[in-house]
Short mmCIF file of the C-alpha atoms (twelve columns), coordinates in Angstrom:
data_MODEL
# 
_entry.id   MODEL 
# 
loop_
_atom_site.group_PDB 
_atom_site.id 
_atom_site.type_symbol 
_atom_site.label_atom_id 
_atom_site.label_alt_id 
_atom_site.label_comp_id 
_atom_site.label_asym_id 
_atom_site.label_seq_id 
_atom_site.Cartn_x 
_atom_site.Cartn_y 
_atom_site.Cartn_z 
_atom_site.pdbx_PDB_model_num 
ATOM 1   C CA . UNK A 1   2.924  58.653 82.188  1 
ATOM 2   C CA . UNK A 2   2.284  60.445 85.530  1 
ATOM 3   C CA . UNK A 3   1.973  56.839 87.557  1 
ATOM 4   C CA . UNK A 4   4.698  55.006 86.425  1 
ATOM 5   C CA . UNK A 5   7.511  53.867 88.416  1 
ATOM 6   C CA . UNK A 6   11.159 54.154 87.621  1 
ATOM 7   C CA . UNK A 7   13.520 51.526 88.744  1 
ATOM 8   C CA . UNK A 8   16.416 53.128 90.817  1 
ATOM 9   C CA . UNK A 9   19.448 51.215 92.361  1 
ATOM 10  C CA . UNK A 10  18.211 49.190 95.029  1 
ATOM 11  C CA . UNK A 11  20.182 48.276 97.870  1 
ATOM 12  C CA . UNK A 12  21.353 44.988 98.580  1 
ATOM 13  C CA . UNK A 13  22.026 43.206 101.915 1 
ATOM 14  C CA . UNK A 14  25.693 41.925 102.458 1 
ATOM 15  C CA . UNK A 15  25.066 38.228 102.154 1 
ATOM 16  C CA . UNK A 16  27.308 35.379 100.386 1 
ATOM 17  C CA . UNK A 17  26.352 34.190 96.965  1 
ATOM 18  C CA . UNK A 18  24.536 31.070 97.368  1 
ATOM 19  C CA . UNK A 19  25.163 29.313 93.625  1 
ATOM 20  C CA . UNK A 20  28.455 28.839 92.961  1 
ATOM 21  C CA . UNK A 21  28.897 29.575 89.424  1 
ATOM 22  C CA . UNK A 22  27.245 33.150 90.203  1 
ATOM 23  C CA . UNK A 23  29.837 33.709 92.867  1 
ATOM 24  C CA . UNK A 24  32.740 32.845 90.675  1 
ATOM 25  C CA . UNK A 25  31.058 35.328 87.814  1 
ATOM 26  C CA . UNK A 26  30.816 37.933 90.250  1 
ATOM 27  C CA . UNK A 27  34.631 37.527 91.392  1 
ATOM 28  C CA . UNK A 28  35.369 37.747 87.802  1 
ATOM 29  C CA . UNK A 29  33.544 41.050 86.935  1 
ATOM 30  C CA . UNK A 30  34.659 42.615 90.111  1 
ATOM 31  C CA . UNK A 31  38.318 41.612 89.441  1 
ATOM 32  C CA . UNK A 32  37.815 42.768 85.793  1 
ATOM 33  C CA . UNK A 33  36.242 46.152 87.418  1 
ATOM 34  C CA . UNK A 34  39.054 46.704 89.780  1 
ATOM 35  C CA . UNK A 35  41.837 46.269 87.200  1 
ATOM 36  C CA . UNK A 36  40.055 48.812 84.901  1 
ATOM 37  C CA . UNK A 37  40.184 51.389 87.666  1 
ATOM 38  C CA . UNK A 38  43.526 50.649 88.230  1 
ATOM 39  C CA . UNK A 39  44.460 51.179 85.111  1 
ATOM 40  C CA . UNK A 40  42.861 54.395 84.600  1 
ATOM 41  C CA . UNK A 41  44.225 55.613 87.872  1 
ATOM 42  C CA . UNK A 42  47.582 54.929 86.433  1 
ATOM 43  C CA . UNK A 43  46.879 56.704 83.021  1 
ATOM 44  C CA . UNK A 44  45.665 59.865 85.029  1 
ATOM 45  C CA . UNK A 45  48.664 60.178 87.254  1 
ATOM 46  C CA . UNK A 46  52.247 59.678 86.777  1 
ATOM 47  C CA . UNK A 47  53.633 58.935 90.118  1 
ATOM 48  C CA . UNK A 48  50.740 56.452 91.681  1 
ATOM 49  C CA . UNK A 49  51.920 53.026 93.020  1 
ATOM 50  C CA . UNK A 50  49.120 51.097 93.440  1 
ATOM 51  C CA . UNK A 51  48.861 47.325 94.482  1 
ATOM 52  C CA . UNK A 52  46.201 44.928 94.803  1 
ATOM 53  C CA . UNK A 53  46.138 41.108 96.171  1 
ATOM 54  C CA . UNK A 54  42.929 39.072 95.869  1 
ATOM 55  C CA . UNK A 55  41.821 35.580 96.166  1 
ATOM 56  C CA . UNK A 56  39.134 33.937 94.511  1 
ATOM 57  C CA . UNK A 57  36.195 32.085 96.450  1 
ATOM 58  C CA . UNK A 58  38.649 28.823 95.417  1 
ATOM 59  C CA . UNK A 59  41.449 30.463 97.352  1 
ATOM 60  C CA . UNK A 60  43.389 31.238 94.066  1 
ATOM 61  C CA . UNK A 61  45.294 34.386 94.536  1 
ATOM 62  C CA . UNK A 62  45.323 37.217 91.513  1 
ATOM 63  C CA . UNK A 63  47.370 40.540 92.014  1 
ATOM 64  C CA . UNK A 64  48.250 43.847 90.328  1 
ATOM 65  C CA . UNK A 65  51.098 46.013 90.782  1 
ATOM 66  C CA . UNK A 66  52.249 49.702 89.456  1 
ATOM 67  C CA . UNK A 67  55.295 50.127 88.605  1 
ATOM 68  C CA . UNK A 68  56.732 47.009 90.357  1 
ATOM 69  C CA . UNK A 69  55.893 44.751 93.409  1 
ATOM 70  C CA . UNK A 70  58.823 46.063 95.247  1 
ATOM 71  C CA . UNK A 71  58.188 49.830 94.948  1 
ATOM 72  C CA . UNK A 72  54.261 49.037 95.864  1 
ATOM 73  C CA . UNK A 73  55.587 47.233 98.769  1 
ATOM 74  C CA . UNK A 74  58.144 49.502 100.053 1 
ATOM 75  C CA . UNK A 75  55.798 52.422 99.915  1 
ATOM 76  C CA . UNK A 76  53.081 50.678 101.437 1 
ATOM 77  C CA . UNK A 77  55.751 49.693 104.679 1 
ATOM 78  C CA . UNK A 78  57.334 53.250 104.511 1 
ATOM 79  C CA . UNK A 79  55.314 56.075 103.182 1 
ATOM 80  C CA . UNK A 80  57.505 58.840 103.956 1 
ATOM 81  C CA . UNK A 81  61.104 57.226 103.117 1 
ATOM 82  C CA . UNK A 82  62.600 57.487 99.448  1 
ATOM 83  C CA . UNK A 83  62.591 54.036 97.231  1 
ATOM 84  C CA . UNK A 84  66.181 52.303 97.158  1 
ATOM 85  C CA . UNK A 85  68.168 53.143 93.649  1 
ATOM 86  C CA . UNK A 86  66.981 50.198 91.998  1 
ATOM 87  C CA . UNK A 87  63.418 50.349 93.124  1 
ATOM 88  C CA . UNK A 88  63.132 54.017 91.903  1 
ATOM 89  C CA . UNK A 89  65.055 52.797 88.312  1 
ATOM 90  C CA . UNK A 90  62.819 49.861 87.873  1 
ATOM 91  C CA . UNK A 91  59.713 52.115 88.930  1 
ATOM 92  C CA . UNK A 92  60.556 54.942 86.858  1 
ATOM 93  C CA . UNK A 93  61.547 52.438 83.714  1 
ATOM 94  C CA . UNK A 94  57.809 50.893 84.023  1 
ATOM 95  C CA . UNK A 95  56.185 54.345 84.255  1 
ATOM 96  C CA . UNK A 96  58.353 55.329 81.271  1 
ATOM 97  C CA . UNK A 97  56.937 52.196 79.154  1 
ATOM 98  C CA . UNK A 98  53.266 52.926 80.404  1 
ATOM 99  C CA . UNK A 99  53.709 56.873 78.890  1 
ATOM 100 C CA . UNK A 100 55.424 55.578 75.938  1 
ATOM 101 C CA . UNK A 101 52.686 52.661 74.957  1 
ATOM 102 C CA . UNK A 102 49.766 55.467 75.952  1 
ATOM 103 C CA . UNK A 103 51.628 57.609 73.333  1 
ATOM 104 C CA . UNK A 104 51.642 54.844 70.537  1 
ATOM 105 C CA . UNK A 105 47.801 54.271 71.489  1 
ATOM 106 C CA . UNK A 106 46.947 57.792 70.852  1 
ATOM 107 C CA . UNK A 107 48.760 57.681 67.584  1 
ATOM 108 C CA . UNK A 108 46.455 55.428 66.111  1 
ATOM 109 C CA . UNK A 109 43.848 57.453 64.517  1 
ATOM 110 C CA . UNK A 110 40.731 55.570 65.691  1 
ATOM 111 C CA . UNK A 111 37.795 57.821 64.485  1 
ATOM 112 C CA . UNK A 112 34.241 57.461 65.085  1 
ATOM 113 C CA . UNK A 113 31.963 57.716 62.157  1 
ATOM 114 C CA . UNK A 114 28.723 59.984 63.387  1 
ATOM 115 C CA . UNK A 115 26.247 58.088 61.177  1 
ATOM 116 C CA . UNK A 116 26.683 54.168 62.047  1 
ATOM 117 C CA . UNK A 117 28.510 55.139 65.556  1 
ATOM 118 C CA . UNK A 118 31.150 52.218 64.154  1 
ATOM 119 C CA . UNK A 119 34.730 52.360 64.815  1 
ATOM 120 C CA . UNK A 120 36.731 52.941 61.342  1 
ATOM 121 C CA . UNK A 121 39.457 50.290 62.047  1 
ATOM 122 C CA . UNK A 122 40.391 50.157 58.060  1 
ATOM 123 C CA . UNK A 123 41.395 53.842 57.926  1 
ATOM 124 C CA . UNK A 124 44.385 53.355 60.849  1 
ATOM 125 C CA . UNK A 125 44.826 49.338 59.475  1 
ATOM 126 C CA . UNK A 126 45.705 50.985 55.944  1 
ATOM 127 C CA . UNK A 127 48.470 53.310 57.612  1 
ATOM 128 C CA . UNK A 128 50.362 50.636 59.008  1 
ATOM 129 C CA . UNK A 129 53.950 49.907 57.823  1 
ATOM 130 C CA . UNK A 130 55.534 46.175 57.447  1 
ATOM 131 C CA . UNK A 131 56.756 45.952 60.827  1 
ATOM 132 C CA . UNK A 132 53.661 46.959 62.369  1 
ATOM 133 C CA . UNK A 133 51.642 44.636 60.625  1 
ATOM 134 C CA . UNK A 134 54.076 41.881 61.450  1 
ATOM 135 C CA . UNK A 135 54.056 42.670 65.077  1 
ATOM 136 C CA . UNK A 136 50.402 42.912 65.207  1 
ATOM 137 C CA . UNK A 137 50.303 39.715 63.018  1 
ATOM 138 C CA . UNK A 138 52.324 38.037 65.867  1 
ATOM 139 C CA . UNK A 139 50.472 39.613 69.054  1 
ATOM 140 C CA . UNK A 140 47.017 38.438 67.813  1 
ATOM 141 C CA . UNK A 141 48.563 34.751 67.068  1 
ATOM 142 C CA . UNK A 142 49.398 34.899 70.832  1 
ATOM 143 C CA . UNK A 143 46.224 35.893 71.753  1 
ATOM 144 C CA . UNK A 144 44.522 32.901 69.606  1 
ATOM 145 C CA . UNK A 145 46.791 30.552 71.631  1 
ATOM 146 C CA . UNK A 146 45.938 32.105 74.795  1 
ATOM 147 C CA . UNK A 147 42.062 31.862 73.477  1 
ATOM 148 C CA . UNK A 148 42.880 27.921 72.828  1 
ATOM 149 C CA . UNK A 149 44.639 27.502 76.158  1 
ATOM 150 C CA . UNK A 150 41.818 28.496 77.899  1 
ATOM 151 C CA . UNK A 151 39.176 26.641 76.264  1 
ATOM 152 C CA . UNK A 152 41.359 23.526 76.638  1 
ATOM 153 C CA . UNK A 153 41.641 24.291 80.695  1 
ATOM 154 C CA . UNK A 154 37.967 24.416 80.890  1 
ATOM 155 C CA . UNK A 155 37.386 21.857 78.861  1 
ATOM 156 C CA . UNK A 156 39.518 19.516 80.804  1 
ATOM 157 C CA . UNK A 157 38.385 20.846 84.245  1 
ATOM 158 C CA . UNK A 158 41.300 23.401 85.098  1 
ATOM 159 C CA . UNK A 159 41.201 27.090 86.179  1 
ATOM 160 C CA . UNK A 160 42.371 29.700 83.094  1 
ATOM 161 C CA . UNK A 161 45.523 31.472 83.557  1 
ATOM 162 C CA . UNK A 162 45.897 34.270 85.964  1 
ATOM 163 C CA . UNK A 163 46.932 36.613 83.758  1 
ATOM 164 C CA . UNK A 164 45.387 38.835 81.415  1 
ATOM 165 C CA . UNK A 165 46.853 38.659 77.739  1 
ATOM 166 C CA . UNK A 166 49.373 41.302 77.147  1 
ATOM 167 C CA . UNK A 167 48.549 45.013 76.430  1 
ATOM 168 C CA . UNK A 168 51.869 44.954 74.386  1 
ATOM 169 C CA . UNK A 169 52.477 43.674 70.896  1 
ATOM 170 C CA . UNK A 170 56.017 43.295 72.090  1 
ATOM 171 C CA . UNK A 171 54.824 40.534 74.796  1 
ATOM 172 C CA . UNK A 172 53.989 38.441 72.009  1 
ATOM 173 C CA . UNK A 173 54.901 34.568 72.659  1 
ATOM 174 C CA . UNK A 174 54.725 34.859 76.412  1 
ATOM 175 C CA . UNK A 175 52.432 32.640 77.754  1 
ATOM 176 C CA . UNK A 176 48.893 34.271 79.640  1 
# 
């Protein structure tokens, strides 16, 4: 055991990824990681303005803004000035919506079972009323349609949509 060597993080030299499919996969993973970090910052801090713009290896643009594009751009260009009344109202509305959704998410009582380490989904689902069941049913249908759409685009050689699936069940029916 004393002679056993442990693998640690190794420094990887900066170079273009040669294989095209590896380059696309890496971009996708890094984009997802950045979006997760941005959502985490939004969850931790109330008045954060975040703007991310990136381009895929094929030149396709991707973006993430919170609370709004206008608020993020104005804040970037003029960090010491106050936003206009309309931008301020839009930003506050967006922030309040995020807070409401976070509270709603926290209300779902999803607990872990210590023995199996599985999530007891059924305990929280049994407490849904008819409206919540219908809302989730619509949301799942929209996700199913989005997956079918992405699959069809991939089969036809087109790139999938740039938008993530809606986190809000009320946005069901909008294409992603």
